[in-house]
Short mmCIF file of C-alpha atoms in Angstrom, two decimals:
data_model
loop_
_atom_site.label_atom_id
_atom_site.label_comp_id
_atom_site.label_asym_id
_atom_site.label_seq_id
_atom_site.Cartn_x
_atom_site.Cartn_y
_atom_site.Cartn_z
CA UNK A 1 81.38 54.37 99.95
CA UNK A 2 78.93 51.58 99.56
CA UNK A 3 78.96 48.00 101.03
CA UNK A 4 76.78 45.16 100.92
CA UNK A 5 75.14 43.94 104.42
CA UNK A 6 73.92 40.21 104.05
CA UNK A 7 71.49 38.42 106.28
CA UNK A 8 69.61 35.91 106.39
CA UNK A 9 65.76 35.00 105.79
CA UNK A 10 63.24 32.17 106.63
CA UNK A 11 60.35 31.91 103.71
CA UNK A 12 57.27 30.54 104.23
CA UNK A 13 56.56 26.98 102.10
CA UNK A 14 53.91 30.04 100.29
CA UNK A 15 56.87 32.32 100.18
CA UNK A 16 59.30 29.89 98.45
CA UNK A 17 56.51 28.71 95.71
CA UNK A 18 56.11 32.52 95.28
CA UNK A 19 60.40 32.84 95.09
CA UNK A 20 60.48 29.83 92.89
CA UNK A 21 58.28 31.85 90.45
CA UNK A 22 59.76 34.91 90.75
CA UNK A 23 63.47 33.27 90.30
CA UNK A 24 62.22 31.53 87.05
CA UNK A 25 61.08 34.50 85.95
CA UNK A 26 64.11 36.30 86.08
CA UNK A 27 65.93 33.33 84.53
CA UNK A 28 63.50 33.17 81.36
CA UNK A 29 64.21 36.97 80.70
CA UNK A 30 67.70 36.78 81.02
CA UNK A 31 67.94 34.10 78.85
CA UNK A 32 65.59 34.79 76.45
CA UNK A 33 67.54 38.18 75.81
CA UNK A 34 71.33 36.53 75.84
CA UNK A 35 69.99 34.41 72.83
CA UNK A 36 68.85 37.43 71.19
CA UNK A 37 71.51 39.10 71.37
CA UNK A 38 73.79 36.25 69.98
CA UNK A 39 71.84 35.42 67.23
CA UNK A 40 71.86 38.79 66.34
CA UNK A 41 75.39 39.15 66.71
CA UNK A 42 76.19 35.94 64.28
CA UNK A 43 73.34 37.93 61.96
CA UNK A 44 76.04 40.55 61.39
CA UNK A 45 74.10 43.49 63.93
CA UNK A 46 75.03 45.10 66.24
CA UNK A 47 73.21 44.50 70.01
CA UNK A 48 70.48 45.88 70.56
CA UNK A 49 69.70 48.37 73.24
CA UNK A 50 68.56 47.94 76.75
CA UNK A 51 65.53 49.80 76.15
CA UNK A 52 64.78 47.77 72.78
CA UNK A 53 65.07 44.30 75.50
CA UNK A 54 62.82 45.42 77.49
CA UNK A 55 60.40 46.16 75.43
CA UNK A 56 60.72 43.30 73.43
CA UNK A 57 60.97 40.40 76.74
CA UNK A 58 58.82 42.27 79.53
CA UNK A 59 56.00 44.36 78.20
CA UNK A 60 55.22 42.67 74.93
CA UNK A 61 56.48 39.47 76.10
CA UNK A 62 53.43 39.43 78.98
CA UNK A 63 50.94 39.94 75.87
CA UNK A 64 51.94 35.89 74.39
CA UNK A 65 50.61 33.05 75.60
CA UNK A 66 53.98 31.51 76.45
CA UNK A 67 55.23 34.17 78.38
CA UNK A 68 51.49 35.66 80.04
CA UNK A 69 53.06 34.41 83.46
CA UNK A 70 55.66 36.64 83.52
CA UNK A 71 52.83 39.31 84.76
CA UNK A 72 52.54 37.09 87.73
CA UNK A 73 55.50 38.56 89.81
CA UNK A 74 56.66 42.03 89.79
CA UNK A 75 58.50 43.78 87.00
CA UNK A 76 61.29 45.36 89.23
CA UNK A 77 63.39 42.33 89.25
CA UNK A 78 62.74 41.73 85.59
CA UNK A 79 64.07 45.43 84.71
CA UNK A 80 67.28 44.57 86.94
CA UNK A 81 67.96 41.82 85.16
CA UNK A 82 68.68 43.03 81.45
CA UNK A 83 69.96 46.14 83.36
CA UNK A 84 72.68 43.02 84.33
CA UNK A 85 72.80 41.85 81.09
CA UNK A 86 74.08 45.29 80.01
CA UNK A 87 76.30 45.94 82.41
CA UNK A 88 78.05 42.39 81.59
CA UNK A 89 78.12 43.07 77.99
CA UNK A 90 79.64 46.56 78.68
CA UNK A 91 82.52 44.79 80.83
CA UNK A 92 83.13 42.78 78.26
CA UNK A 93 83.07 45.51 75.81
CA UNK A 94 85.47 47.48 77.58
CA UNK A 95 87.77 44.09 78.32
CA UNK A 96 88.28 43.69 74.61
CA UNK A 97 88.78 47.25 73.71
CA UNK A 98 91.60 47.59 76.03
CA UNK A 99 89.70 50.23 78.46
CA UNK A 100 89.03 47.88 81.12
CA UNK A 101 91.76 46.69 83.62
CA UNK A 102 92.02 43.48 85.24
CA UNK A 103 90.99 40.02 85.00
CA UNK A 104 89.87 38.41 81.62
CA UNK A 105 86.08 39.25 81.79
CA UNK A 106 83.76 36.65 79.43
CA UNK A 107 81.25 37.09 77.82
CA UNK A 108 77.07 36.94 79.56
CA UNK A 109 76.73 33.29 80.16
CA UNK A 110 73.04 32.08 80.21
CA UNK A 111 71.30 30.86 83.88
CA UNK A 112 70.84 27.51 85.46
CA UNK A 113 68.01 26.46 87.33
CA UNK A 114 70.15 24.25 89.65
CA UNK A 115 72.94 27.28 90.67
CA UNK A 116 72.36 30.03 92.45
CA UNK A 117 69.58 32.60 91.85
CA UNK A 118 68.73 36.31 92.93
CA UNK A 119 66.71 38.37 92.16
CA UNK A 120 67.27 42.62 92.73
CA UNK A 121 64.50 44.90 94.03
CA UNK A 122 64.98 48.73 93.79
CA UNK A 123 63.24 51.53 96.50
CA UNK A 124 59.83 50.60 94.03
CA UNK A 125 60.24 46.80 95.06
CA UNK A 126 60.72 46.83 98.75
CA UNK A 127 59.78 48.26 101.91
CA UNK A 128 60.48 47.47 105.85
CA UNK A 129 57.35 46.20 108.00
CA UNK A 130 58.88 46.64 111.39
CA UNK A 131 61.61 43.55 111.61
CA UNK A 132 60.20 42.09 108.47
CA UNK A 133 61.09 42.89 104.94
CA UNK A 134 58.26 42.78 102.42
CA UNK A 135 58.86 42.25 98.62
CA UNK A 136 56.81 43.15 95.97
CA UNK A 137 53.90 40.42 95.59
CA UNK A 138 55.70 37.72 97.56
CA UNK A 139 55.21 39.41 101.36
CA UNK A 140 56.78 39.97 104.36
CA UNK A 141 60.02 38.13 104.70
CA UNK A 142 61.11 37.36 108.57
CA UNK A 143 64.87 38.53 109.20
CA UNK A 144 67.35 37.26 111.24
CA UNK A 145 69.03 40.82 111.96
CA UNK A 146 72.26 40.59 113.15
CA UNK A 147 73.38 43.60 113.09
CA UNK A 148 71.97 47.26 112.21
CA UNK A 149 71.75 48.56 108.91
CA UNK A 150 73.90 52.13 108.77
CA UNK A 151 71.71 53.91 106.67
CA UNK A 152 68.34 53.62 104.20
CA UNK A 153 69.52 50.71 101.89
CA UNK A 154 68.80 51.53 97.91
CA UNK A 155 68.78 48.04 96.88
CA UNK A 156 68.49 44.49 98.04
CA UNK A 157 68.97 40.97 96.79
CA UNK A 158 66.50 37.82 97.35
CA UNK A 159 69.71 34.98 97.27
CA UNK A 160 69.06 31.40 97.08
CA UNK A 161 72.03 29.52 97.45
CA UNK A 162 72.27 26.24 95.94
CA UNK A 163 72.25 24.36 99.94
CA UNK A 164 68.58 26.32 99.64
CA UNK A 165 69.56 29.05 101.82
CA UNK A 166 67.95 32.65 101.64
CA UNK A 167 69.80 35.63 102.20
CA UNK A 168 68.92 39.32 102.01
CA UNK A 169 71.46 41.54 100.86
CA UNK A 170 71.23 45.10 101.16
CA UNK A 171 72.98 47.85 99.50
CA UNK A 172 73.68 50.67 101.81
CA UNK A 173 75.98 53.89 102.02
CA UNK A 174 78.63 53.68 104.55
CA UNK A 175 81.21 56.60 105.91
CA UNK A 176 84.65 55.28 105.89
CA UNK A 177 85.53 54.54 109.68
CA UNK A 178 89.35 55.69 110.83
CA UNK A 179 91.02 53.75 113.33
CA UNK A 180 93.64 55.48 115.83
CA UNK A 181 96.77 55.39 114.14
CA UNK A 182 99.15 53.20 114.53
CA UNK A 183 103.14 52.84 114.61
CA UNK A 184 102.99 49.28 113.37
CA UNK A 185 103.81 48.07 109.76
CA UNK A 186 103.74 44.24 108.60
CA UNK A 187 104.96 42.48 105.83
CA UNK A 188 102.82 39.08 105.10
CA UNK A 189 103.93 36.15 103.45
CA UNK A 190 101.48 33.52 102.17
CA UNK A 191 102.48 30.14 102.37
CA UNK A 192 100.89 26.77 101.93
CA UNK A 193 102.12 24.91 105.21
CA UNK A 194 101.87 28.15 107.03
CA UNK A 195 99.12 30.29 106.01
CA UNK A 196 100.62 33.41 106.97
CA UNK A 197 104.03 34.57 108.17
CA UNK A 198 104.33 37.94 109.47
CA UNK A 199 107.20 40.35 109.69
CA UNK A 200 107.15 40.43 113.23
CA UNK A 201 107.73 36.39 113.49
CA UNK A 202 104.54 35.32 114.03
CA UNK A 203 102.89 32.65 112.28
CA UNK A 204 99.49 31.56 111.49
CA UNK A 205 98.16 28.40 110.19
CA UNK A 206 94.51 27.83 108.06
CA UNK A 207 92.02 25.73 109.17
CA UNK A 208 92.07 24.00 105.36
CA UNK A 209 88.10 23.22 105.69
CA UNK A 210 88.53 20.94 102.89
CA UNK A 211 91.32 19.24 104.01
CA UNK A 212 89.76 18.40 107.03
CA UNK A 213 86.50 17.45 105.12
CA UNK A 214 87.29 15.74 101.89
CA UNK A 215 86.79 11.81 102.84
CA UNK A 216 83.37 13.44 103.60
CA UNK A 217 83.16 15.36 100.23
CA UNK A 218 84.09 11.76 98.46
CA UNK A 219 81.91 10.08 100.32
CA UNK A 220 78.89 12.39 99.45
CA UNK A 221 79.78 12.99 96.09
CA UNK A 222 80.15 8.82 95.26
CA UNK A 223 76.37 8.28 96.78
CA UNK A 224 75.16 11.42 94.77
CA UNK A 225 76.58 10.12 91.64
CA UNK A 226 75.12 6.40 92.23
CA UNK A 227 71.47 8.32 92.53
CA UNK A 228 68.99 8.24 89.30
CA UNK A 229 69.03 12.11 88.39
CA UNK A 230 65.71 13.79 88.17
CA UNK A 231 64.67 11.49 91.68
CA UNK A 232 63.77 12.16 95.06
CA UNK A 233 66.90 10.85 96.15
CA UNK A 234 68.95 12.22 93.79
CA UNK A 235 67.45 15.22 95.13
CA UNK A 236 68.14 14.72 98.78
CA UNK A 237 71.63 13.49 98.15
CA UNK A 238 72.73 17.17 96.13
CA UNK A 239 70.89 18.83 98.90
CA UNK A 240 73.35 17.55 101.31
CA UNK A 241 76.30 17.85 99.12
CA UNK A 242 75.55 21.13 98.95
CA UNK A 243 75.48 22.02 102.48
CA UNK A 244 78.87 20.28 103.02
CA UNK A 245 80.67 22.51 100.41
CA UNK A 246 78.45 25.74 101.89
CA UNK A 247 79.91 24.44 105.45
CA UNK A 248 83.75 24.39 103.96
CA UNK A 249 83.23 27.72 102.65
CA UNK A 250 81.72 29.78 105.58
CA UNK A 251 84.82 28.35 107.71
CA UNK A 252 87.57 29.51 105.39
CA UNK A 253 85.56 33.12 104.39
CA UNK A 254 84.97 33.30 108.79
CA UNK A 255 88.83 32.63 109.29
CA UNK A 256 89.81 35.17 106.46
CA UNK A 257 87.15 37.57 107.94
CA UNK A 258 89.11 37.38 111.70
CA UNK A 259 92.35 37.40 110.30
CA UNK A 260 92.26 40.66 107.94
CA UNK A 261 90.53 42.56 110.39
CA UNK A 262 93.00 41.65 113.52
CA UNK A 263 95.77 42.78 111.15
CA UNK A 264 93.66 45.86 110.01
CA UNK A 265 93.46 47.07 113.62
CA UNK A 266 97.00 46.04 114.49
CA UNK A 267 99.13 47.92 111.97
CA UNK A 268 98.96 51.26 110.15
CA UNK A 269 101.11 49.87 106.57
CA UNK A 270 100.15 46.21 105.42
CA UNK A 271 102.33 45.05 102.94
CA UNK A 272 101.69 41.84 100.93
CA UNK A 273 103.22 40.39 97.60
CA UNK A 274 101.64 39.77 94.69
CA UNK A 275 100.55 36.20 93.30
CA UNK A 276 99.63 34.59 90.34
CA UNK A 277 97.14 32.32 92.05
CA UNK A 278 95.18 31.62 88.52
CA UNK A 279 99.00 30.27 87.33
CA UNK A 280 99.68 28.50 90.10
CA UNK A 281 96.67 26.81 90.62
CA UNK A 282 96.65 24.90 87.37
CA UNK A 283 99.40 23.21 89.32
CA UNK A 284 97.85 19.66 89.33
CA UNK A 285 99.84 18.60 92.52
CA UNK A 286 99.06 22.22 94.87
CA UNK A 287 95.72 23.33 93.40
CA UNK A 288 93.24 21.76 95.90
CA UNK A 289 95.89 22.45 98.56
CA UNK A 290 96.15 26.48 96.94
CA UNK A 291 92.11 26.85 96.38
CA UNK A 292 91.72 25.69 99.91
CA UNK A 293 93.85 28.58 101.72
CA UNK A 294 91.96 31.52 99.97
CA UNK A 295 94.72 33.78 99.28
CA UNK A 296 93.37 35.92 96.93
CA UNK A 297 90.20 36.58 99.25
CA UNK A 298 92.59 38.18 101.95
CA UNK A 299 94.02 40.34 99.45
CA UNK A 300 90.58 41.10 98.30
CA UNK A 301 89.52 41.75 102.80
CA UNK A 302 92.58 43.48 103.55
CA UNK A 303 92.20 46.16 100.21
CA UNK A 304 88.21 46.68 101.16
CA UNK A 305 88.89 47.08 104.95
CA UNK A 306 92.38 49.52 104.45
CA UNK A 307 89.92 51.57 102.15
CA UNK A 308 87.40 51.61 104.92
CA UNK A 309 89.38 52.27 108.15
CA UNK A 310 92.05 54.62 106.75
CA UNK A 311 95.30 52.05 106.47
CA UNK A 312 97.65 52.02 104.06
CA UNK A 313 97.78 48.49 101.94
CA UNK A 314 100.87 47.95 99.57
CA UNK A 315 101.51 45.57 97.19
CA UNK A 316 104.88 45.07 96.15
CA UNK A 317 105.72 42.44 92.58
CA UNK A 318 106.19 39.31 92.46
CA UNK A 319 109.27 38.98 91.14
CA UNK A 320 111.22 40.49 94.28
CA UNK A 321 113.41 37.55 95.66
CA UNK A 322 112.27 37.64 99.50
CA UNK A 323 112.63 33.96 100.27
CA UNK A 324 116.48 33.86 99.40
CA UNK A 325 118.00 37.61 99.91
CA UNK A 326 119.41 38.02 103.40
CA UNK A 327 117.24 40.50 105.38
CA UNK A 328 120.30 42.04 107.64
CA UNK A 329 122.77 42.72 104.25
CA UNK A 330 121.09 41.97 101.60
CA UNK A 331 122.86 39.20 100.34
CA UNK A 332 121.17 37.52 97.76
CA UNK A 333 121.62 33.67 97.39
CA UNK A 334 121.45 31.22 94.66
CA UNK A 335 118.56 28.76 93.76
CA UNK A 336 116.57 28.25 96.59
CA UNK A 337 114.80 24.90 96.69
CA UNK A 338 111.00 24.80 98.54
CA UNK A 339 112.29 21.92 100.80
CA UNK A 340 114.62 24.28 102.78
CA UNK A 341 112.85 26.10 105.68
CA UNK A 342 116.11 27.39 107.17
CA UNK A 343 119.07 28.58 105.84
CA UNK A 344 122.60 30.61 106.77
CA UNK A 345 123.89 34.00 105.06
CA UNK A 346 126.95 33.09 103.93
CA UNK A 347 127.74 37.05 103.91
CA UNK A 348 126.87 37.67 107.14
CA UNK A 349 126.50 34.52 108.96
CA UNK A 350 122.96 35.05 109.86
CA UNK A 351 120.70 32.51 110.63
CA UNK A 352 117.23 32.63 108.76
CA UNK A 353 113.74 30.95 108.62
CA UNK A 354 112.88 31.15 104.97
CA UNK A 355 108.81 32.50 105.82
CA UNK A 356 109.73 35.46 108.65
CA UNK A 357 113.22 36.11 106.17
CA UNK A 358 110.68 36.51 103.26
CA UNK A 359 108.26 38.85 105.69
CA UNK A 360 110.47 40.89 106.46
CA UNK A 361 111.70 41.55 103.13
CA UNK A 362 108.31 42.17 101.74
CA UNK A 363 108.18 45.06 103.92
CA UNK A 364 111.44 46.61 103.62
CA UNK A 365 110.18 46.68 99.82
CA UNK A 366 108.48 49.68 100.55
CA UNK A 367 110.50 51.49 102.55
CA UNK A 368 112.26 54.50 100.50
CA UNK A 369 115.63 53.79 99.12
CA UNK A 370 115.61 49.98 100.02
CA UNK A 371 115.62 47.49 97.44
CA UNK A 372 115.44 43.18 98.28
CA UNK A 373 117.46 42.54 94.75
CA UNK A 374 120.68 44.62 96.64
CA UNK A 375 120.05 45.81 100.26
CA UNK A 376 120.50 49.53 100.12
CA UNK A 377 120.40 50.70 96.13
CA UNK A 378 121.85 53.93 97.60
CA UNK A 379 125.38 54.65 99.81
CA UNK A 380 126.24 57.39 102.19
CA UNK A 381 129.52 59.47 101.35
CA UNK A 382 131.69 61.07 103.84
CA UNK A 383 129.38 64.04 104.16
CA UNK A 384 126.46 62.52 104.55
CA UNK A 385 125.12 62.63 101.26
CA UNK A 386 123.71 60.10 99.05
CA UNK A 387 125.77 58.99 95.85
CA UNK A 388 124.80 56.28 93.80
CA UNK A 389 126.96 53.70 92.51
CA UNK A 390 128.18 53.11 88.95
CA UNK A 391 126.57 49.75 87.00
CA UNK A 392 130.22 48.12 87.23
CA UNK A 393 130.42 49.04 91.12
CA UNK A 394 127.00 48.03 91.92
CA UNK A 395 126.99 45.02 90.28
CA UNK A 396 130.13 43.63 91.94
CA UNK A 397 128.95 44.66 95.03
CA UNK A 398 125.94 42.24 94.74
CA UNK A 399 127.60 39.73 93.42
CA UNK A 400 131.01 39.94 95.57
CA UNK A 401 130.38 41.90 98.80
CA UNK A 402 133.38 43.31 100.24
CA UNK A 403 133.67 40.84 103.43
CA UNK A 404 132.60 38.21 100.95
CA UNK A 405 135.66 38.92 98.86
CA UNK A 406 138.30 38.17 101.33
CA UNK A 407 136.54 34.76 102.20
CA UNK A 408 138.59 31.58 100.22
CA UNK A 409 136.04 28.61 98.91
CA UNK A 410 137.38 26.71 101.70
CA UNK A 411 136.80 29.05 104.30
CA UNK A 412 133.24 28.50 102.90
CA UNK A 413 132.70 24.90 102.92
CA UNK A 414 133.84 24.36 106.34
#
């Protein structure tokens, strides 16, 4: 399998004129291309070829006077960019057909000079100069290495991150790593006062970076907005916005990091429900609260790391009422409001916190014959054997339980 080993890089003030170049560059072909293609498009024709853009915005484009500086840096990362530009218009191709899973995937957007920019070197673009990392006509790059590379990388990434930080990112071929197995299994429930409940009881809370931050943000983002644009200042005052928000997000994406990878090593079944975080974060009231936690980045740690170290990673739908069926008899209860933390089966008489309740639902979800909507879908007869019960039994079961039935609505308001 491969993975993607980042790390970062300290430019020269030569080096960065010479990135600068090669960034704008990149940008201009991209660009250039994209408004090709969609005037072509609103023409009536079809888009053309990769083969036909290069052609058209590399080697011919180097010949014009408005474009001669384009032979200034090298070609690889010129190539890798329409090669991009394909491979978004394919995904977006395949989104509309039907053929592509997933997400909504838009269309090829064109580049900003202000956001981020990378630029790809293949094996032809790139070599290793004992711990520095030369690039084609910009020179030897000193590394921070903090850890080894596994193997002979095939491709790596020049990133300049809008705080103007470098990175190096390399791709590289990994072997998938199995961890002793383990007994343990753990159901997770994400919450917003409690990041994470597990099955087993315990609880974990986020950091919330921007919580902690965010009469900082304002602060930054008020003098940044009272700054002429285009000035020095204005310049200095983005610069350090910038850093702030890359600050906020290295603390939640370290904290995620930690957190998948102690329950990776812990348990041999993860279990997690699925959310609709895009739905719920148009929620005007939770979205900065929801976009804070990161729950959709654990999902996205805990599916890459089970894939790598041999665990097993469930998700189970989010329509299974965990917060308010009873875990011990599967006794489901009415509306459920998000004020109540605790409540009491009134089947069984068990006492329940609503998070580790919900936990340990999600992971009886995936245990075989067990079902959160009505305890145990299946019965035992006399024998031993399994016999399933009719729609008319099984749904006054749910509804009235047998020890529920005997119970008198006074007995149940005292």
């Amino acid at each position: 399998m491969k993975a993607r080993y980042r790390y970062r890089c300290y430019p020269t003030p030569s080096q960065k004129l010479a990135l600068a170049k090669l960034f704008g560059c990149v940008r201009v072909v991209w660009n250039d291309s994209l408004a090709f293609c969609i005037s072509e498009y609103k023409g009536g024709k079809k888009k053309p070829k990769n083969g036909e853009l290069q052609k058209q915005f590399i080697t011919q484009a180097k010949k014009l006077e408005e474009r001669e500086w384009l032979s200034e840096v090298s070609a690889v990362p010129l190539q890798q960019s329409l090669n991009d530009l394909e491979q978004a218009y394919k995904n977006f191709f395949d989104f509309c057909k039907g053929t592509r899973k997933g997400q909504r995937v838009k269309p090829p957007r064109f580049k900003k000079r202000k956001s981020k920019q990378s630029a790809r070197f293949t094996k032809l673009g790139f070599s290793f100069k004992g711990e520095k990392v030369y690039l084609a006509k910009i020179g030897n790059l000193k590394v921070v290495w903090s850890r080894k590379l596994p193997s002979e990388p095939s491709s790596v990434t020049i990133i300049k991150d809008s705080a103007d930080r470098y990175f190096l990112s390399f791709v590289v071929e990994i072997q998938p790593e199995h961890l002793p197995q383990s007994e343990n299994s753990v159901g997770i429930d994400l919450g917003i006062t409690t990041f994470a409940t597990l099955s087993n009881g315990q609880k974990i809370k986020a950091p919330k970076p921007l919580k902690q931050r965010i009469q900082k943000l304002k602060k930054f983002s008020k003098k940044l907005s009272r700054k002429t644009k285009g000035s020095k200042r204005y310049g200095k005052a983005r610069k350090r916005l910038a850093k702030l928000h890359a600050k906020i997000s290295d603390t939640r994406n370290d904290f995620l990091h930690k957190l998948s990878t102690q329950i990776i090593r812990e348990n041999q079944t993860i279990v997690l429900e699925d959310l609709n975080v895009s739905g719920m974060v148009k929620n005007r009231k939770l979205s900065r609260a929801i976009s804070d936690l990161g729950w959709r980045t654990l999902r996205t740690f805990l599916e890459a790391k089970s894939e790598k170290y041999g665990r097993d990673f469930r998700v189970i739908d989010r329509w299974e009422p965990t917060s308010k069926t009873c875990s011990c008899c599967g006794f489901k209860i009415g509306k459920l409001d998000l004020s109540i933390r605790d409540w009491i089966c009134l089947n069984c008489g068990t006492s329940h916190d609503r998070d580790v309740n919900a936990a340990i639902n999600i992971l009886a979800c995936t245990e075989p014959g067990r079902s959160v909507a009505g305890g145990l879908s299946e019965t035992l007869n006399g024998r031993g054997e399994k016999v399933r019960l009719s729609k008319e039994s099984a749904s006054q079961r749910s509804v009235n339980p047998p020890e529920f039935q005997q119970l008198s609505i006074f007995d149940l308001l005292k």
